[in-house]
């Protein structure tokens, strides 16, 4: 449950305004309960008080969203219920960064020669966890690879950065990067980094037709805006006063179209997170909303811009007819940090904007969408917080499920002050978390495949793909299931990269095993063994790479062929992974067979000595073995260096399967290590 006091919980339940739906009662400021004073930005003691930028991502795979912050603290670990704890080399505001050891090895800031103006989580090497890239104005652009929650610098590149956007230029299945920098008095730069698939980045800016660094880029996003199946690039040039649409030719090279912006950009800089892509009017294509600190565009009541897509990548700026502000405001509402989010979960994208140039109620603006792309400013449901701080540097408003309840909240960071947590009070009437896929079922099990289908979560999204998890035994927790397949247009969506899987975008799917039928996603699993029962669950991935809780479990089995069993058993090492690095590891091996497993044949051996277990010891003898599942909770005391686990098992017909997994221990074993073993048919150890 969310970390509420009893009084706060009762008050929030009683204070639902009359205008709200039964499900949505607005936002609640829970900053005090979330102990945000652990990572304040007041004063200059210890390090830079400027906030600059941050990004959310679950870097350690524990199911809770964490936070990278670029100029102070570096890395915030979500300890649960939205309580964040500094875990890098700087634990408080009184000590300098990188001045003490850090278990994560995460480095940041000037002291480590790492740019401190922009940060982005992204899986660069395709191993399933989030790596991190960081940049600054004139400082090195740095790549740190993640290995089981520990970070190592692998590249230092030349590029200034205050904005970093992920994309996939050639749709070759790896993450490329778009990097921009402009602010008054700083460098003007724009770089395209192309990934070789292993996480090595190469500057290919000129070759891709995107040599636009001198044109003062203050807004940047990527997505398929013309519906041709590849990912285009949108950039806002302050110098030209235009939105530029770079159409991808499918091979990662671009041609440009322009849309003029009325007025002149004076205040907005690249530091702000300005440009968002999303379908604001429900017609199936990606529109663009730009938050600004300037009096620009066709509206007389806001300085924000609404670029509406005609379906083929042609945009018209329509803020004058898309924003409604009623009563009591002189001039225009502005705020250069913006996000599209279905805040009230009614099936359309609303708009949030934040500025640190004013106090409440003008600093945090909520615009509710009527479903047709018309946004009305709402003061209700928005708590008052903060104050105008025109001398501060750096502010942002980010969307993430901070407390793990399945509903997207808002994080507001500001230089010189404390972070604000705005908890979204919406709850799904079904009682399910809002972001979990609905009605997962097996549609068929024949022809050498098992076909699953599910319905999307019932809200609008700027980012949406899915992960299918599979196991050979029922009831396993997520860490003990195979991460079978990413289902979507890309695995790399983030706040600047919008590629939600839906009815229209499904035509761009490159995976023949995935389809869209009657409002449902279908996935065909062809990697199966006849006669073996498989157990599946599906999770949803939305903004900030945030993975939902898994759906309920379903199972399917293709009938075994008649005649003698000549097939080897299905055998899989789930843990350790190749990313494991500790001297104590958790072993999980699953196995199944149509004719049945010979339990006595199971063998699990290591090629090095463990605590109380010399190399070659059959560790299966120390585990509780269940049909289709074996768990050895912990093996301790492993030496530093490579370790190989070998698993073997036979079925009752005598067919043998073998699987091997090598990982590298990098931490010395502690004193008095021991080996403990246990097993369960449900969650293991």
Short mmCIF file of C-alpha atoms in Angstrom, two decimals, residues 113-322:
data_model
loop_
_atom_site.label_atom_id
_atom_site.label_comp_id
_atom_site.label_asym_id
_atom_site.label_seq_id
_atom_site.Cartn_x
_atom_site.Cartn_y
_atom_site.Cartn_z
CA UNK A 113 34.73 14.04 -16.11
CA UNK A 114 31.10 13.31 -16.90
CA UNK A 115 28.70 15.87 -18.35
CA UNK A 116 26.10 16.93 -15.80
CA UNK A 117 23.32 18.52 -17.85
CA UNK A 118 21.43 15.53 -19.32
CA UNK A 119 20.90 11.87 -18.49
CA UNK A 120 19.01 9.00 -20.13
CA UNK A 121 18.39 5.36 -19.24
CA UNK A 122 18.49 3.04 -22.26
CA UNK A 123 19.38 -0.60 -22.92
CA UNK A 124 22.24 0.01 -25.34
CA UNK A 125 23.68 -3.50 -25.41
CA UNK A 126 20.36 -5.35 -25.65
CA UNK A 127 20.89 -7.46 -22.54
CA UNK A 128 17.56 -6.53 -20.96
CA UNK A 129 18.74 -4.04 -18.32
CA UNK A 130 19.05 -0.27 -18.47
CA UNK A 131 22.41 1.34 -19.19
CA UNK A 132 22.91 5.07 -18.71
CA UNK A 133 24.22 7.91 -20.89
CA UNK A 134 25.15 11.35 -19.57
CA UNK A 135 26.20 14.60 -21.19
CA UNK A 136 26.79 18.29 -20.61
CA UNK A 137 27.80 21.53 -22.28
CA UNK A 138 31.33 21.00 -23.54
CA UNK A 139 31.93 18.01 -21.25
CA UNK A 140 32.34 14.38 -22.36
CA UNK A 141 29.30 12.38 -23.39
CA UNK A 142 29.67 9.22 -21.30
CA UNK A 143 28.23 5.70 -21.58
CA UNK A 144 28.01 3.53 -18.46
CA UNK A 145 27.01 -0.10 -18.97
CA UNK A 146 24.85 -1.82 -16.40
CA UNK A 147 25.75 -5.31 -15.27
CA UNK A 148 23.32 -6.56 -12.66
CA UNK A 149 23.04 -3.11 -11.05
CA UNK A 150 26.77 -2.25 -11.23
CA UNK A 151 28.04 0.35 -13.70
CA UNK A 152 31.23 0.64 -15.74
CA UNK A 153 32.22 3.52 -18.04
CA UNK A 154 32.70 2.09 -21.54
CA UNK A 155 32.84 5.19 -23.77
CA UNK A 156 33.67 8.88 -23.51
CA UNK A 157 32.51 10.67 -26.64
CA UNK A 158 32.55 14.22 -27.95
CA UNK A 159 29.09 15.80 -27.91
CA UNK A 160 27.40 18.49 -25.86
CA UNK A 161 24.04 17.50 -24.44
CA UNK A 162 21.14 19.05 -22.57
CA UNK A 163 18.60 16.79 -24.31
CA UNK A 164 18.94 13.06 -25.10
CA UNK A 165 16.29 11.16 -27.06
CA UNK A 166 16.30 7.46 -27.88
CA UNK A 167 15.22 6.12 -31.27
CA UNK A 168 15.94 3.25 -33.69
CA UNK A 169 17.01 4.86 -36.95
CA UNK A 170 17.14 1.74 -39.14
CA UNK A 171 14.71 -0.42 -37.12
CA UNK A 172 17.50 -2.92 -36.68
CA UNK A 173 16.48 -3.62 -33.10
CA UNK A 174 19.01 -1.56 -31.19
CA UNK A 175 18.80 1.87 -29.58
CA UNK A 176 20.34 4.89 -31.32
CA UNK A 177 20.60 8.33 -29.70
CA UNK A 178 19.74 11.89 -30.71
CA UNK A 179 21.62 14.46 -28.64
CA UNK A 180 21.01 18.22 -28.65
CA UNK A 181 22.44 21.22 -26.82
CA UNK A 182 21.51 24.87 -26.86
CA UNK A 183 21.09 27.52 -24.18
CA UNK A 184 22.10 31.16 -23.96
CA UNK A 185 25.86 31.37 -23.49
CA UNK A 186 26.37 27.65 -24.08
CA UNK A 187 27.44 25.57 -27.07
CA UNK A 188 25.10 24.81 -29.97
CA UNK A 189 25.40 21.15 -30.89
CA UNK A 190 23.43 18.25 -32.34
CA UNK A 191 24.73 14.68 -32.63
CA UNK A 192 23.38 11.40 -33.98
CA UNK A 193 24.93 8.36 -32.30
CA UNK A 194 24.34 5.06 -34.12
CA UNK A 195 24.55 1.81 -32.14
CA UNK A 196 26.41 -1.22 -33.51
CA UNK A 197 24.05 -3.53 -31.57
CA UNK A 198 26.57 -4.18 -28.81
CA UNK A 199 26.35 -0.75 -27.22
CA UNK A 200 29.21 0.93 -29.11
CA UNK A 201 28.13 4.35 -30.36
CA UNK A 202 29.46 6.12 -33.47
CA UNK A 203 28.81 9.73 -34.51
CA UNK A 204 27.00 9.63 -37.89
CA UNK A 205 25.36 13.07 -37.77
CA UNK A 206 26.40 14.33 -41.20
CA UNK A 207 25.90 10.97 -42.91
CA UNK A 208 22.30 10.87 -41.73
CA UNK A 209 21.44 14.34 -43.02
CA UNK A 210 20.99 15.81 -39.54
CA UNK A 211 23.85 18.28 -39.29
CA UNK A 212 21.73 20.94 -37.57
CA UNK A 213 23.73 21.74 -34.45
CA UNK A 214 24.20 25.41 -35.27
CA UNK A 215 20.45 26.01 -35.54
CA UNK A 216 19.74 26.17 -31.79
CA UNK A 217 17.65 23.02 -31.21
CA UNK A 218 15.34 23.49 -28.19
CA UNK A 219 12.87 20.65 -28.75
CA UNK A 220 13.46 17.06 -29.82
CA UNK A 221 11.35 13.90 -30.22
CA UNK A 222 11.11 10.76 -32.35
CA UNK A 223 8.30 8.54 -33.61
CA UNK A 224 6.59 7.33 -36.78
CA UNK A 225 4.66 10.47 -37.68
CA UNK A 226 3.98 9.65 -41.36
CA UNK A 227 2.75 6.09 -40.86
CA UNK A 228 5.31 4.40 -43.10
CA UNK A 229 6.71 2.10 -40.42
CA UNK A 230 10.00 3.80 -39.57
CA UNK A 231 10.87 6.36 -36.92
CA UNK A 232 11.08 10.01 -37.89
CA UNK A 233 12.66 12.90 -35.99
CA UNK A 234 11.04 16.17 -34.91
CA UNK A 235 13.18 19.12 -33.85
CA UNK A 236 12.36 22.73 -32.98
CA UNK A 237 14.87 25.32 -34.17
CA UNK A 238 14.94 28.47 -32.06
CA UNK A 239 16.95 30.29 -34.70
CA UNK A 240 14.52 29.48 -37.53
CA UNK A 241 11.37 29.70 -35.41
CA UNK A 242 10.17 26.43 -36.92
CA UNK A 243 9.25 22.84 -36.20
CA UNK A 244 11.31 20.59 -38.45
CA UNK A 245 9.97 17.18 -39.46
CA UNK A 246 12.73 14.85 -40.63
CA UNK A 247 11.17 11.97 -42.57
CA UNK A 248 13.07 8.71 -42.35
CA UNK A 249 13.67 6.89 -45.63
CA UNK A 250 13.67 3.54 -43.83
CA UNK A 251 17.45 3.26 -43.80
CA UNK A 252 18.02 6.01 -41.26
CA UNK A 253 18.56 8.97 -43.60
CA UNK A 254 16.27 11.98 -43.57
CA UNK A 255 14.60 14.72 -45.59
CA UNK A 256 13.21 17.86 -43.94
CA UNK A 257 9.91 19.72 -43.90
CA UNK A 258 9.21 22.88 -41.91
CA UNK A 259 6.26 24.35 -40.01
CA UNK A 260 6.51 28.03 -39.05
CA UNK A 261 5.85 29.14 -35.48
CA UNK A 262 4.23 32.54 -34.94
CA UNK A 263 6.23 34.81 -32.64
CA UNK A 264 9.81 34.56 -31.45
CA UNK A 265 11.46 32.21 -28.95
CA UNK A 266 13.23 34.33 -26.32
CA UNK A 267 13.33 32.38 -23.04
CA UNK A 268 12.87 28.69 -23.88
CA UNK A 269 16.12 26.74 -23.99
CA UNK A 270 17.22 23.19 -24.55
CA UNK A 271 17.34 22.57 -20.80
CA UNK A 272 13.56 22.19 -20.74
CA UNK A 273 11.77 18.98 -21.75
CA UNK A 274 9.58 20.72 -24.26
CA UNK A 275 8.39 18.43 -27.06
CA UNK A 276 6.01 15.48 -26.64
CA UNK A 277 4.46 13.15 -29.22
CA UNK A 278 1.08 11.51 -28.78
CA UNK A 279 -2.31 11.04 -30.40
CA UNK A 280 -4.24 13.98 -28.90
CA UNK A 281 -7.38 13.71 -31.05
CA UNK A 282 -7.90 9.96 -31.28
CA UNK A 283 -7.36 9.62 -35.03
CA UNK A 284 -4.50 7.12 -34.70
CA UNK A 285 -1.52 9.28 -35.67
CA UNK A 286 1.09 11.07 -33.55
CA UNK A 287 0.58 14.78 -32.94
CA UNK A 288 3.12 17.02 -31.19
CA UNK A 289 2.68 19.35 -28.22
CA UNK A 290 5.44 21.76 -27.28
CA UNK A 291 5.61 23.41 -23.86
CA UNK A 292 7.34 26.80 -23.93
CA UNK A 293 8.28 29.72 -21.70
CA UNK A 294 7.53 32.16 -24.55
CA UNK A 295 4.63 34.03 -26.06
CA UNK A 296 4.65 32.08 -29.31
CA UNK A 297 2.12 30.25 -31.45
CA UNK A 298 -1.44 30.87 -32.51
CA UNK A 299 -3.04 30.96 -29.05
CA UNK A 300 -3.74 34.17 -27.16
CA UNK A 301 -4.10 32.34 -23.82
CA UNK A 302 -1.10 29.97 -23.72
CA UNK A 303 2.44 29.99 -25.05
CA UNK A 304 2.28 26.25 -25.73
CA UNK A 305 2.17 24.90 -29.27
CA UNK A 306 -0.10 22.21 -30.72
CA UNK A 307 1.10 20.65 -33.97
CA UNK A 308 -1.71 18.49 -35.35
CA UNK A 309 -0.84 15.68 -37.75
CA UNK A 310 -2.84 15.14 -40.95
CA UNK A 311 -1.98 11.43 -40.88
CA UNK A 312 0.86 11.58 -43.37
CA UNK A 313 3.32 13.63 -41.34
CA UNK A 314 2.01 17.03 -42.37
CA UNK A 315 1.61 19.28 -39.33
CA UNK A 316 -0.32 22.50 -38.70
CA UNK A 317 0.13 24.61 -35.57
CA UNK A 318 -3.38 24.86 -34.02
CA UNK A 319 -2.85 26.03 -30.44
CA UNK A 320 -5.37 28.83 -31.01
CA UNK A 321 -8.21 26.31 -31.31
CA UNK A 322 -6.78 23.63 -29.03
#
